[in-house]
Short mmCIF file of C-alpha atoms and ligand atoms in Angstrom, two decimals:
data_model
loop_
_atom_site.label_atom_id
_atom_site.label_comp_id
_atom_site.label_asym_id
_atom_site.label_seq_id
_atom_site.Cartn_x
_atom_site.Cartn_y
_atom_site.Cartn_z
CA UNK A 1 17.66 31.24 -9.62
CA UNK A 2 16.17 27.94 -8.28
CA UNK A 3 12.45 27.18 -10.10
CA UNK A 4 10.78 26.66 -6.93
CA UNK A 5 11.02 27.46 -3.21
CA UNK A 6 8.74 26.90 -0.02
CA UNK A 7 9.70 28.69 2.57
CA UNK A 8 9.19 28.99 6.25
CA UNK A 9 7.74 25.36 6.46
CA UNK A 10 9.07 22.67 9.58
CA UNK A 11 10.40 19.93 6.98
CA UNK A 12 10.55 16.36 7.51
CA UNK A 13 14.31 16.17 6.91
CA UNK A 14 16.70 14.13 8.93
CA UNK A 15 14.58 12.22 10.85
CA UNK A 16 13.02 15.68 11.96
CA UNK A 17 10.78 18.04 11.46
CA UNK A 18 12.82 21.02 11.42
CA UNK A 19 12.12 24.82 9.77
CA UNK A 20 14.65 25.20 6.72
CA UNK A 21 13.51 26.83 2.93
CA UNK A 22 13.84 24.29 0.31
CA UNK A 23 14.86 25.07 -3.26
CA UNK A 24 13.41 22.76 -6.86
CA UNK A 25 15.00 23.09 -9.78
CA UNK A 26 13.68 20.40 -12.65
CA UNK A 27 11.62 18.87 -10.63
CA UNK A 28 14.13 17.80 -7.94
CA UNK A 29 14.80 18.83 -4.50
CA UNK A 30 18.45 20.97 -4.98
CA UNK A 31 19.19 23.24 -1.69
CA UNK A 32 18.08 23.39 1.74
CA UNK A 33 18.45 26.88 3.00
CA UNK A 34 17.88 29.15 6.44
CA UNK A 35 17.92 32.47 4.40
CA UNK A 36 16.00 33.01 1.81
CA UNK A 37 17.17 32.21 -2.04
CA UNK A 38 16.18 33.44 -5.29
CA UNK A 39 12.84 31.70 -6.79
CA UNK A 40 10.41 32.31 -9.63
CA UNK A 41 7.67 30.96 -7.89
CA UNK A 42 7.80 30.99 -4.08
CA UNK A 43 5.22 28.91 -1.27
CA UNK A 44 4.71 30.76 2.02
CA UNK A 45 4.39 28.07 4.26
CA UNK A 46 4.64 29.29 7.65
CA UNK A 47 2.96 27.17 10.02
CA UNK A 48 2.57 24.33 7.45
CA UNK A 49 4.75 20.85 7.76
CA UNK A 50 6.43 19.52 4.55
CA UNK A 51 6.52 15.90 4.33
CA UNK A 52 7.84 13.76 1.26
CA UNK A 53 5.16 12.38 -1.00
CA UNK A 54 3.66 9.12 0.49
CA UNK A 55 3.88 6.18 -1.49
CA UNK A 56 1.35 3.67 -1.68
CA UNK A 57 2.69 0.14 -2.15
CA UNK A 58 -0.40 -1.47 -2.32
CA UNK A 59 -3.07 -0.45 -4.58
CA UNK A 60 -5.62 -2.51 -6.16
CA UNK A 61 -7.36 -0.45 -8.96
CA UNK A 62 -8.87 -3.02 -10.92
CA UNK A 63 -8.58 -1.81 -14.24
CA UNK A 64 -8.18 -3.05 -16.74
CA UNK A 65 -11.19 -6.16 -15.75
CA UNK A 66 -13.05 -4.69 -12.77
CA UNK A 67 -14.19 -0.97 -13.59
CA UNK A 68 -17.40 -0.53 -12.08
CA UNK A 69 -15.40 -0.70 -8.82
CA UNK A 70 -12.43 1.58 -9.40
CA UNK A 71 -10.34 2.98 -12.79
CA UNK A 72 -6.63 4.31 -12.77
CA UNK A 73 -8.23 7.96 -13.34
CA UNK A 74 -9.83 7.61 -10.11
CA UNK A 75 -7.35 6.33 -8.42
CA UNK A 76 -4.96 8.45 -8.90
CA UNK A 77 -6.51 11.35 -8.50
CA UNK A 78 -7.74 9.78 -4.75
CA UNK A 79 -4.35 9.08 -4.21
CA UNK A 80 -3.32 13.05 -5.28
CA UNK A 81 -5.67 14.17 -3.02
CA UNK A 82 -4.11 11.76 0.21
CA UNK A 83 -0.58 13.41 -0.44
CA UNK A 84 0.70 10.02 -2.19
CA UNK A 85 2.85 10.69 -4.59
CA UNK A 86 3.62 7.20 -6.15
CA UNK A 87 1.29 3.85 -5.93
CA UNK A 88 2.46 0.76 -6.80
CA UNK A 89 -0.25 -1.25 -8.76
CA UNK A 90 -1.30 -4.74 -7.52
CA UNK A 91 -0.72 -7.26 -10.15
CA UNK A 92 -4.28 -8.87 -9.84
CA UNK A 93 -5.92 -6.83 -12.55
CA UNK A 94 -8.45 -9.05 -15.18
CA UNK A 95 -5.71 -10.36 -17.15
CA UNK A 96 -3.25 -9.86 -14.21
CA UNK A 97 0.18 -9.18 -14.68
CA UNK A 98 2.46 -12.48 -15.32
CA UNK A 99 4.72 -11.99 -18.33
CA UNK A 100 5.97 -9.64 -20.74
CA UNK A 101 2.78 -9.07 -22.88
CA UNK A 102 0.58 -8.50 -19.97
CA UNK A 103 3.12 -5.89 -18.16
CA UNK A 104 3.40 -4.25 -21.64
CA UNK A 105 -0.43 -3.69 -22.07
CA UNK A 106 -1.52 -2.70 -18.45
CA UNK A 107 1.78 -0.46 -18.13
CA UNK A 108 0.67 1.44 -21.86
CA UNK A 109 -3.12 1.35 -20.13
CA UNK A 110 -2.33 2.83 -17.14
CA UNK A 111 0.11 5.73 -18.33
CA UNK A 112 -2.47 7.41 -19.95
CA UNK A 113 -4.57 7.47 -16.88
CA UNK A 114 -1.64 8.26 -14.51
CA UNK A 115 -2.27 11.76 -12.06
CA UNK A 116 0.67 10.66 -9.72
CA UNK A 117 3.60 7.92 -10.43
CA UNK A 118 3.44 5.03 -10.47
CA UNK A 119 4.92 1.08 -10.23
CA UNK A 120 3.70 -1.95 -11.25
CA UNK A 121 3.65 -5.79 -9.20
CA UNK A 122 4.02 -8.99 -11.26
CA UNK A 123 2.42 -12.20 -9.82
CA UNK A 124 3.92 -15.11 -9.68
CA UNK A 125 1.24 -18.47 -9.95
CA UNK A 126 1.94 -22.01 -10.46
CA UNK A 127 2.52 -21.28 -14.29
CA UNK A 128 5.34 -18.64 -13.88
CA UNK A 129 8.36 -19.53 -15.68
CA UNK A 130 12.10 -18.19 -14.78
CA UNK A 131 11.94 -16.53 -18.04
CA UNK A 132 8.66 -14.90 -17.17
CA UNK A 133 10.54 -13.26 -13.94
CA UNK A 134 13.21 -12.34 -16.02
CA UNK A 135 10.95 -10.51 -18.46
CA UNK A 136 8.94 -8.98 -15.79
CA UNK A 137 12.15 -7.75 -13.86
CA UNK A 138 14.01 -6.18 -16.85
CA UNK A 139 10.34 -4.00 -18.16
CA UNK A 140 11.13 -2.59 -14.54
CA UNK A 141 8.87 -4.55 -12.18
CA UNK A 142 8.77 -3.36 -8.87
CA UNK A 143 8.26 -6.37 -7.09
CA UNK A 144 6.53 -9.95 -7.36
CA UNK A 145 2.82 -10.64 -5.38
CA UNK A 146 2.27 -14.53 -4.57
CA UNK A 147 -1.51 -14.97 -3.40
CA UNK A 148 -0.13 -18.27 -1.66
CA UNK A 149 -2.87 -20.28 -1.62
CA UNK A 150 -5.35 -18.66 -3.91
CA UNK A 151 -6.24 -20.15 -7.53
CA UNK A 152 -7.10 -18.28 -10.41
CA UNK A 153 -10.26 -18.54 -12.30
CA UNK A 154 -8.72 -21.29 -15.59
CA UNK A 155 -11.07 -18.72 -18.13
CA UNK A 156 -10.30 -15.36 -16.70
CA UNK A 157 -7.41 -15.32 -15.09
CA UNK A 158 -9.16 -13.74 -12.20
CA UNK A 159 -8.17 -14.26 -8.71
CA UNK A 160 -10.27 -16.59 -7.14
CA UNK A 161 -11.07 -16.15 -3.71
CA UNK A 162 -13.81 -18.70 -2.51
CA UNK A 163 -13.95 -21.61 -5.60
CA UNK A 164 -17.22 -21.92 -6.46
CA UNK A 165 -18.31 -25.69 -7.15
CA UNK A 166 -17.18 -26.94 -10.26
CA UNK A 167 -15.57 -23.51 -11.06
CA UNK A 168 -12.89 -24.63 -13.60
CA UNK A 169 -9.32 -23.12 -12.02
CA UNK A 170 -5.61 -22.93 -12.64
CA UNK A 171 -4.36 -24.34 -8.98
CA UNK A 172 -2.34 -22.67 -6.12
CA UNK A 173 1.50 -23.24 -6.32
CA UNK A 174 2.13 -26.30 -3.94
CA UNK A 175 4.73 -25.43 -1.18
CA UNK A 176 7.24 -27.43 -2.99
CA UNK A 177 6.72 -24.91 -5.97
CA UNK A 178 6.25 -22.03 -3.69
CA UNK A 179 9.92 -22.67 -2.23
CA UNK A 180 10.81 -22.90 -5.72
CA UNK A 181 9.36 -19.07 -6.40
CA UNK A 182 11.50 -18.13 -3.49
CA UNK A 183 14.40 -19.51 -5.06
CA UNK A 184 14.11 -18.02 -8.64
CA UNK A 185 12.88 -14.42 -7.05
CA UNK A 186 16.43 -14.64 -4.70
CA UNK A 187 18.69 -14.94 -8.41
CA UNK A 188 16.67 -12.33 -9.60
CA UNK A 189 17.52 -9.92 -6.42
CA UNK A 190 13.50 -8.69 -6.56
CA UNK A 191 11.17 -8.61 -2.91
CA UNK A 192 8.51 -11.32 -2.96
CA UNK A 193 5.47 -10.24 -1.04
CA UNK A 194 3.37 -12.63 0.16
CA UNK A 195 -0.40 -12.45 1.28
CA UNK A 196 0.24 -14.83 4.56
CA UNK A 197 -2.84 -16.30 5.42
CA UNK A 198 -3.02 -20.01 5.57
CA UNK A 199 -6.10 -20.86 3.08
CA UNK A 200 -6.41 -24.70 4.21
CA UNK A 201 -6.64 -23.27 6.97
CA UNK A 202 -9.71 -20.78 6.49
CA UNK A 203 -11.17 -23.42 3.92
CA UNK A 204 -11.86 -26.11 6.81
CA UNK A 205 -12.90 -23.58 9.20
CA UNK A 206 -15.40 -21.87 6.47
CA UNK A 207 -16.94 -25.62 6.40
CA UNK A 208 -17.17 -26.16 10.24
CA UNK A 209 -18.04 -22.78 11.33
CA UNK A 210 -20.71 -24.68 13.54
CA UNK A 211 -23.09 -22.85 15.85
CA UNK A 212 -24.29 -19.72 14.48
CA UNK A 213 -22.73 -16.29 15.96
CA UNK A 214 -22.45 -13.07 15.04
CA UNK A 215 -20.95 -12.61 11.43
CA UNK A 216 -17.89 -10.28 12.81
CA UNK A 217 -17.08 -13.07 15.20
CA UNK A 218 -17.19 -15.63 13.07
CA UNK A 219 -15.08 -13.93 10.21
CA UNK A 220 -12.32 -13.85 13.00
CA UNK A 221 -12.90 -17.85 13.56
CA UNK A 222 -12.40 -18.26 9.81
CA UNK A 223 -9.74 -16.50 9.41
CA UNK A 224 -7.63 -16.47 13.42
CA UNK A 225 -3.91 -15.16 13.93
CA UNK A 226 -2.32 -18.59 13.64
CA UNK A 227 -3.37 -18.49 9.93
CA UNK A 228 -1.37 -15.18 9.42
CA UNK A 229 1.45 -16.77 11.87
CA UNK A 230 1.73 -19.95 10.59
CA UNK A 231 2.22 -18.59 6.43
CA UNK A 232 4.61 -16.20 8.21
CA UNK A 233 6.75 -18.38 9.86
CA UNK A 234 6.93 -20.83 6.95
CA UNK A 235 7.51 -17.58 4.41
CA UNK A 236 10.52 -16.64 6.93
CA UNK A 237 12.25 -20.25 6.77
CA UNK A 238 11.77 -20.36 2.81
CA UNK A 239 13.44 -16.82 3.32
CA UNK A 240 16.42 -18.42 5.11
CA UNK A 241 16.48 -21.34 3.03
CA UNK A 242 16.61 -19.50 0.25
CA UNK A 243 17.92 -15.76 0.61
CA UNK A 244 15.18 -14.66 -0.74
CA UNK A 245 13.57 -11.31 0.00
CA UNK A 246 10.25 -11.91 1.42
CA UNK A 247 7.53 -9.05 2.28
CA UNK A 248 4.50 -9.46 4.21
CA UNK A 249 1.54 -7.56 3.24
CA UNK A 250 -1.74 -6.18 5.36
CA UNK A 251 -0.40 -7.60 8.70
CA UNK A 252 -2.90 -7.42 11.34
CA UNK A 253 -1.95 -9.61 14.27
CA UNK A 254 0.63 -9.02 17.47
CA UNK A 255 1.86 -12.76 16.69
CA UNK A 256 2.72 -11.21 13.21
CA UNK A 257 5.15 -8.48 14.70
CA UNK A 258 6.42 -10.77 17.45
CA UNK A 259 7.71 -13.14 14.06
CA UNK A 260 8.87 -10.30 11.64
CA UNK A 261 10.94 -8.84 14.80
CA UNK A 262 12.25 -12.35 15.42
CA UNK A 263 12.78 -13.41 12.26
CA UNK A 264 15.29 -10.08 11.52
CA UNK A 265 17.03 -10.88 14.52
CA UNK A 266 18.26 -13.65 13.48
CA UNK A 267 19.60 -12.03 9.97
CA UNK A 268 16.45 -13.25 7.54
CA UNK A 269 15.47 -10.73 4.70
CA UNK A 270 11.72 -9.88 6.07
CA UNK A 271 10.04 -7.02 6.42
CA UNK A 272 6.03 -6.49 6.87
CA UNK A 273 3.38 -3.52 6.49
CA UNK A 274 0.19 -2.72 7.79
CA UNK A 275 -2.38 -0.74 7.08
CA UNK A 276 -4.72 1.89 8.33
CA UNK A 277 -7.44 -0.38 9.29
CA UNK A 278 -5.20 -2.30 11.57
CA UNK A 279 -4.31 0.82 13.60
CA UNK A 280 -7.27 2.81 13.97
CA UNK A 281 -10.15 0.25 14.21
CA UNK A 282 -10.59 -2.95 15.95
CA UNK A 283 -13.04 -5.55 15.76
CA UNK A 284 -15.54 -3.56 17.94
CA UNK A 285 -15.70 -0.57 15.14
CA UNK A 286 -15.98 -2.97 12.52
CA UNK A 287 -19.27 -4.29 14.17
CA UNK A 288 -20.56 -0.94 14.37
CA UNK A 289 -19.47 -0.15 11.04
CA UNK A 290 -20.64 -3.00 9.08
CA UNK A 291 -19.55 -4.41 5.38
CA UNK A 292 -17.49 -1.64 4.89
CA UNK A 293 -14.78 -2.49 7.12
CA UNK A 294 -14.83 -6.15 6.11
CA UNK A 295 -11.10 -6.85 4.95
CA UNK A 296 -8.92 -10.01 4.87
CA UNK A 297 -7.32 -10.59 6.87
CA UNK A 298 -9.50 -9.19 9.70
CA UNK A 299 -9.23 -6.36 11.64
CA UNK A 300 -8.56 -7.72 15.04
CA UNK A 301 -8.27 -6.84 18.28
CA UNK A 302 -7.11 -3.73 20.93
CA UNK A 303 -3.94 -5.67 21.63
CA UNK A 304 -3.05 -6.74 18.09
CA UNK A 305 -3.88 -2.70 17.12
CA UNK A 306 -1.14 -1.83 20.22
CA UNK A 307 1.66 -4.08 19.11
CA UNK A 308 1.05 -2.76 15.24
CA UNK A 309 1.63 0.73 16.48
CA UNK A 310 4.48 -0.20 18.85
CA UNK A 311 5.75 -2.09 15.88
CA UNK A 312 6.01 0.82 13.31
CA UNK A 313 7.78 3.16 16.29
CA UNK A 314 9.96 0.46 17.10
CA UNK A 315 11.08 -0.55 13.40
CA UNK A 316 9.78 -3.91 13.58
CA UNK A 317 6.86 -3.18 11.35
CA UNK A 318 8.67 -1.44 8.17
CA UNK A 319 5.99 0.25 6.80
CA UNK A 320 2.00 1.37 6.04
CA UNK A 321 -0.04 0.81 2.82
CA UNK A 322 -3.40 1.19 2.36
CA UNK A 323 -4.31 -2.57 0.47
CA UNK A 324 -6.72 0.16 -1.49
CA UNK A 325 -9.44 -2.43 -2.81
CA UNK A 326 -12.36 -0.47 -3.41
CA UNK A 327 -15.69 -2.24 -4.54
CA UNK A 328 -19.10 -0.82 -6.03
CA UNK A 329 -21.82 0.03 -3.45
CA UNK A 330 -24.07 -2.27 -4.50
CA UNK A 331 -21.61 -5.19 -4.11
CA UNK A 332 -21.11 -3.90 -0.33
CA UNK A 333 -24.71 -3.36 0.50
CA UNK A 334 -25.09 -7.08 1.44
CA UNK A 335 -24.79 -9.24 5.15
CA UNK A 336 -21.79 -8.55 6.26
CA UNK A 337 -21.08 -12.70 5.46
CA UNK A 338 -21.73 -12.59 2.02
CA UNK A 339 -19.90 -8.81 1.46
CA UNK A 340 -16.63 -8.74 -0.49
CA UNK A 341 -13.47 -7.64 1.59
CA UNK A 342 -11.98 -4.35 0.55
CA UNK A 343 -12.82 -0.44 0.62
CA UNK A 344 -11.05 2.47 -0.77
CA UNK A 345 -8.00 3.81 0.81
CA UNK A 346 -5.54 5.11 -1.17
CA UNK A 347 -6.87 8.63 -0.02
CA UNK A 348 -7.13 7.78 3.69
CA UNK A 349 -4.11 5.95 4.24
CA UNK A 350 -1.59 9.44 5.32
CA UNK A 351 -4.78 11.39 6.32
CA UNK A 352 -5.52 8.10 9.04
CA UNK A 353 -1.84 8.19 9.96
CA UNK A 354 -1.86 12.09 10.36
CA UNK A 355 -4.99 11.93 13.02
CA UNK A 356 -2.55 8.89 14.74
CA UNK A 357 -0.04 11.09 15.08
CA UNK A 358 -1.61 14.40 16.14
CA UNK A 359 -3.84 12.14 18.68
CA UNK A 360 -0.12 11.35 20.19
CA UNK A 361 -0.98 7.38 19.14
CA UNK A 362 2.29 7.29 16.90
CA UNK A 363 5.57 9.49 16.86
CA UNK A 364 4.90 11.94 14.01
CA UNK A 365 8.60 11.76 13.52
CA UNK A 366 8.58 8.29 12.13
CA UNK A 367 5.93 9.69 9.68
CA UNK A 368 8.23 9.98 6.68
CA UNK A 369 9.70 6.61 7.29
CA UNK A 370 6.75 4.25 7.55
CA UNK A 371 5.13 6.53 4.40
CA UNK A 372 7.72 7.25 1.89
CA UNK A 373 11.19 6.03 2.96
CA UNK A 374 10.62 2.59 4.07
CA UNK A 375 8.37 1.15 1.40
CA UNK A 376 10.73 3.14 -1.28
CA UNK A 377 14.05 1.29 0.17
CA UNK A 378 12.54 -1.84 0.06
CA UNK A 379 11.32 -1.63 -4.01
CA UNK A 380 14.46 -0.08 -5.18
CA UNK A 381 13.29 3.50 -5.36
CA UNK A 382 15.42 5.44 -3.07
CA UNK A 383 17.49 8.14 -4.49
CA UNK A 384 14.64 8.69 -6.63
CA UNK A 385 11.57 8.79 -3.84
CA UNK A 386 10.89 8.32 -0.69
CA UNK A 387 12.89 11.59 1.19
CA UNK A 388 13.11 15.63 1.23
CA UNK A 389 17.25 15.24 -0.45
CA UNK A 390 19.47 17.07 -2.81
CA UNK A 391 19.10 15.19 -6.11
CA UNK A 392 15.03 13.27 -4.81
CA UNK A 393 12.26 14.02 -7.12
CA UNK A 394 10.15 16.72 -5.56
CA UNK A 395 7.28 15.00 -4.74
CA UNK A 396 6.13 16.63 -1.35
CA UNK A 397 3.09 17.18 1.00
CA UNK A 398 2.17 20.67 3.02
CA UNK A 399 -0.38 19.82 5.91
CA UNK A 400 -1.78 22.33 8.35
CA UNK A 401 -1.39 20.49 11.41
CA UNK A 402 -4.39 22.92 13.19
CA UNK A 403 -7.09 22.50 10.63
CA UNK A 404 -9.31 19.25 10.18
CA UNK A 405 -9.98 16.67 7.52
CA UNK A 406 -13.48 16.33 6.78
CA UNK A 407 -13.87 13.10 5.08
CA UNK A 408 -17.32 14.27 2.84
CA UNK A 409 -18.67 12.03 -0.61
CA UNK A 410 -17.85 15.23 -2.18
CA UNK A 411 -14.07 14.97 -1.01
CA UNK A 412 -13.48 11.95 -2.06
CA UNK A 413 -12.35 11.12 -5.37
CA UNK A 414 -12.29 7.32 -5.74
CA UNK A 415 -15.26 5.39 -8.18
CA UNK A 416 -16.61 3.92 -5.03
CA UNK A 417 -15.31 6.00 -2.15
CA UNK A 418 -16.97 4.30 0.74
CA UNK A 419 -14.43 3.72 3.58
CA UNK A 420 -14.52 3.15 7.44
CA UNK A 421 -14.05 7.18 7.80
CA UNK A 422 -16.13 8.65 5.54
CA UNK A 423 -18.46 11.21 7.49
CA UNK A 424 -15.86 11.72 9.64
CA UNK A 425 -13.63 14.87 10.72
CA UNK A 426 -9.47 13.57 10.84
CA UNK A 427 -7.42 16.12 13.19
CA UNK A 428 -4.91 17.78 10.08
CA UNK A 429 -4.81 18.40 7.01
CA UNK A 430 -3.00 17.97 3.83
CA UNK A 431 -3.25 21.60 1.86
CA UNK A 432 -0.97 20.92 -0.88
CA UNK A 433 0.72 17.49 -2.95
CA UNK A 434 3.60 18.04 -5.47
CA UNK A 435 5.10 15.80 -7.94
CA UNK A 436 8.23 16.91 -9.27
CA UNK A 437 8.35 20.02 -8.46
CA UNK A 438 4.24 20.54 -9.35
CA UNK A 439 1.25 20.88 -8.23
CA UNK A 440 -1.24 17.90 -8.44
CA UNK A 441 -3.56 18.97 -5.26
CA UNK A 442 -4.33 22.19 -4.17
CA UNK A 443 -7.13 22.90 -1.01
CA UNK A 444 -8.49 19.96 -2.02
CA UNK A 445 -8.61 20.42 -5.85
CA UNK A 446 -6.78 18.37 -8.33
CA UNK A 447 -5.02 20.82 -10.36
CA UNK A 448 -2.42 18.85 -12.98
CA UNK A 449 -1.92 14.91 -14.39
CA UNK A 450 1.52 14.41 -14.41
CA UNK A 451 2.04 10.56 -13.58
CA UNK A 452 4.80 8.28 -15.08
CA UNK A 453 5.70 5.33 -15.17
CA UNK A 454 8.12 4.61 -12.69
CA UNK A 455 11.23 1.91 -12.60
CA UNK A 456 13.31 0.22 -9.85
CA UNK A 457 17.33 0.57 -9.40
CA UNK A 458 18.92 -2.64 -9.90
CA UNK A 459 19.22 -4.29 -5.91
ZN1 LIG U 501 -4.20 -6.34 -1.40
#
């Protein structure tokens, strides 16, 4: 008698979405089934589509160092709530995450906070030493973050993202260092992701922004597509140079896909992600919308938006993560200039993607790829995420594809929830999230914490 069965469902299964009952037993998927089995606790789920559990590859949630804008607690439970079943953590926490003692103390932080799995990044800065990566890789890293071009703050370690004047700072890795990175991360068989916009770049814009013009506008001048293509391009020949696995986060531009699709043509180890923001919005919502959807790099335009969502149909793009950033209200309430780029969107990210789908903008079959499949292949976690299989954990999602998502304060669970689609109604809805085998959201309700701590297969 299997634990666990949901029955009558249309599961995401074999690039699919296909009715079959499916059967848990300790907390992993163990029989696919058109009759019905023997259970001791059975889901009716007629009408209802299984999907795996999403995971989120890129969350920021600040804590330990940045609390009053988001905690673990919170974020997880956000993330529970958005049918993601796994985050992986951002490294950029105040201490962030460069050797052994800092993994050791954010991993034994987190745990305790934990409502769904999760991963943890390392960063890699101009101080990172080979045995640092080594360290890092055998605690069970999932991958390695390099802010190229960003300093940290020499006191807190803090990322620094516009030096003030005579702010005392530990410097960007130099390119010759940065190829270096690439070089130590290829023995080490882990995925460097890199945050590819060009910051001499934005710096010498920033300074000759000239004529004034409307603060949207002129974020776009600051920070244009050829700073996102030209950190790309150069990421791709260190790539080739090297062998080095290289990942590009938050892509937002059509010149973006055009390289990532070029650049695995001709055999280099890249792959990119977007996010939410980059297919649903363009630069036209974010004037309407205000501080909130200020993000680097910028939403863009309709045609960048088109190519994004071509891109994830097409393969091109590998995947979707929500760059979940959240920061307090009061730091947002600002000119849009001055505001700090980020919202929450752990929650949002499948919800965003659902409404895509059911709105005919994306295939819903490439659904469980782009959300669980993809970003689990490339951080060494398939077999144990990242698909409805014999042997998977059973972390899954039910969604009533007839009801609606009203995005309310009240159903949102992050510190500072505010996000481009709050007040909004999202065609769909996710009824259900399980993590091995249990229940962690119910109608909306978080009903268990049951995260762990979760560890790649060697490459
Ligand atoms: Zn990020």
């Amino acid at each position: 008698m299997f634990e666990l069965g949901i029955e009558g469902a249309h599961v995401a299964i074999g690039g699919e979405l296909r009715p079959v009952n499916v059967y848990v037993e300790q907390g992993r998927f163990r029989a696919f089934s058109d009759t019905v089995l023997e259970a001791k606790q059975r889901i009716q789920a007629t009408g209802l589509l299984m999907f795996p559990g999403v995971i989120d590859s890129h969350v920021h949630s600040r804590d330990p160092g940045l609390t009053h804008k988001e905690d673990f607690l919170h974020s997880t439970r956000a993330a529970a709530a958005g049918g993601v079943t796994t985050v992986l953590e951002m490294p950029n926490s105040v201490p962030p995450v460069t050797d052994r003692a800092s993994f050791l103390s954010r991993q034994a932080h987190l745990a305790e906070q934990a409502t769904v799995d999760f991963g943890m990044w390392g960063m890699v800065t101009s101080e990172t030493s080979p045995q640092d990566i080594e360290d890092l890789s055998s605690l069970g890293v999932s991958a390695f973050k390099l802010f190229w071009g960003y300093a940290l703050d020499r006191e807190t370690r803090a990322l620094v993202y516009v030096p003030k004047a005579g702010q005392p700072v530990i410097p960007p890795p130099d390119n010759g260092r940065v190829l270096e990175l690439f070089q130590l991360l290829a023995q080490a068989k882990k995925v460097l992701a890199v945050h590819a916009e060009d910051n001499a770049i934005i710096a010498f814009r920033s300074q000759h922004a000239g004529e004034s013009r409307d603060a949207v506008e002129r974020l776009l001048w600051e920070r244009p597509v050829v700073a996102e293509a030209a950190t790309m391009e150069l990421a791709a020949e260190f790539s080739q140079a090297t062998g080095c696995a290289v990942h590009v986060v938050h892509m937002s531009s059509k010149a973006g896909v055009d390289i990532v699709r070029r650049a695995r043509r001709s055999g280099i180890d890249m792959t990119a992600e977007t996010c939410p923001q980059y297919l649903a919005l363009t630069a036209d919502d974010v004037k309407a919308l205000g501080p909130v959807a200020k993000v680097y790099p910028p939403i863009r335009h309709a045609e960048d938006r088109e190519a994004l969502l071509a891109g994830l149909a097409s393969g091109a793009v590998a995947f979707v993560a929500s760059d979940h950033a959240p920061h307090a209200a009061a730091e947002k309430a600002v000119p849009f200039a001055e505001a700090p780029a980020g919202f929450a969107g752990v929650q949002t990210l499948f919800p965003v993607l659902l409404d895509l789908a059911l709105r005919g903008q994306l295939p819903m079959a490439c659904l469980p790829d782009i959300l669980s499949r993809h970003p689990a292949e490339r951080y060494g976690l398939f077999r144990i995420k990242g698909a409805i299989d014999v042997g998977f954990d059973a972390d899954f999602v039910l969604v009533d594809p007839r009801a609606k998502t009203h995005l309310g304060r009240a159903e949102l669970y992050s510190l500072n929830p505010e996000n481009p689609w709050m007040g909004t109604e999202l065609k769909g809805r996710i009824t259900a999230t399980y993590l091995r085998g249990q229940a962690v959201m119910e109608n909306g309700k978080i009903v268990a914490h049951a995260g762990r701590f979760i560890k790649p297969e060697a490459r």
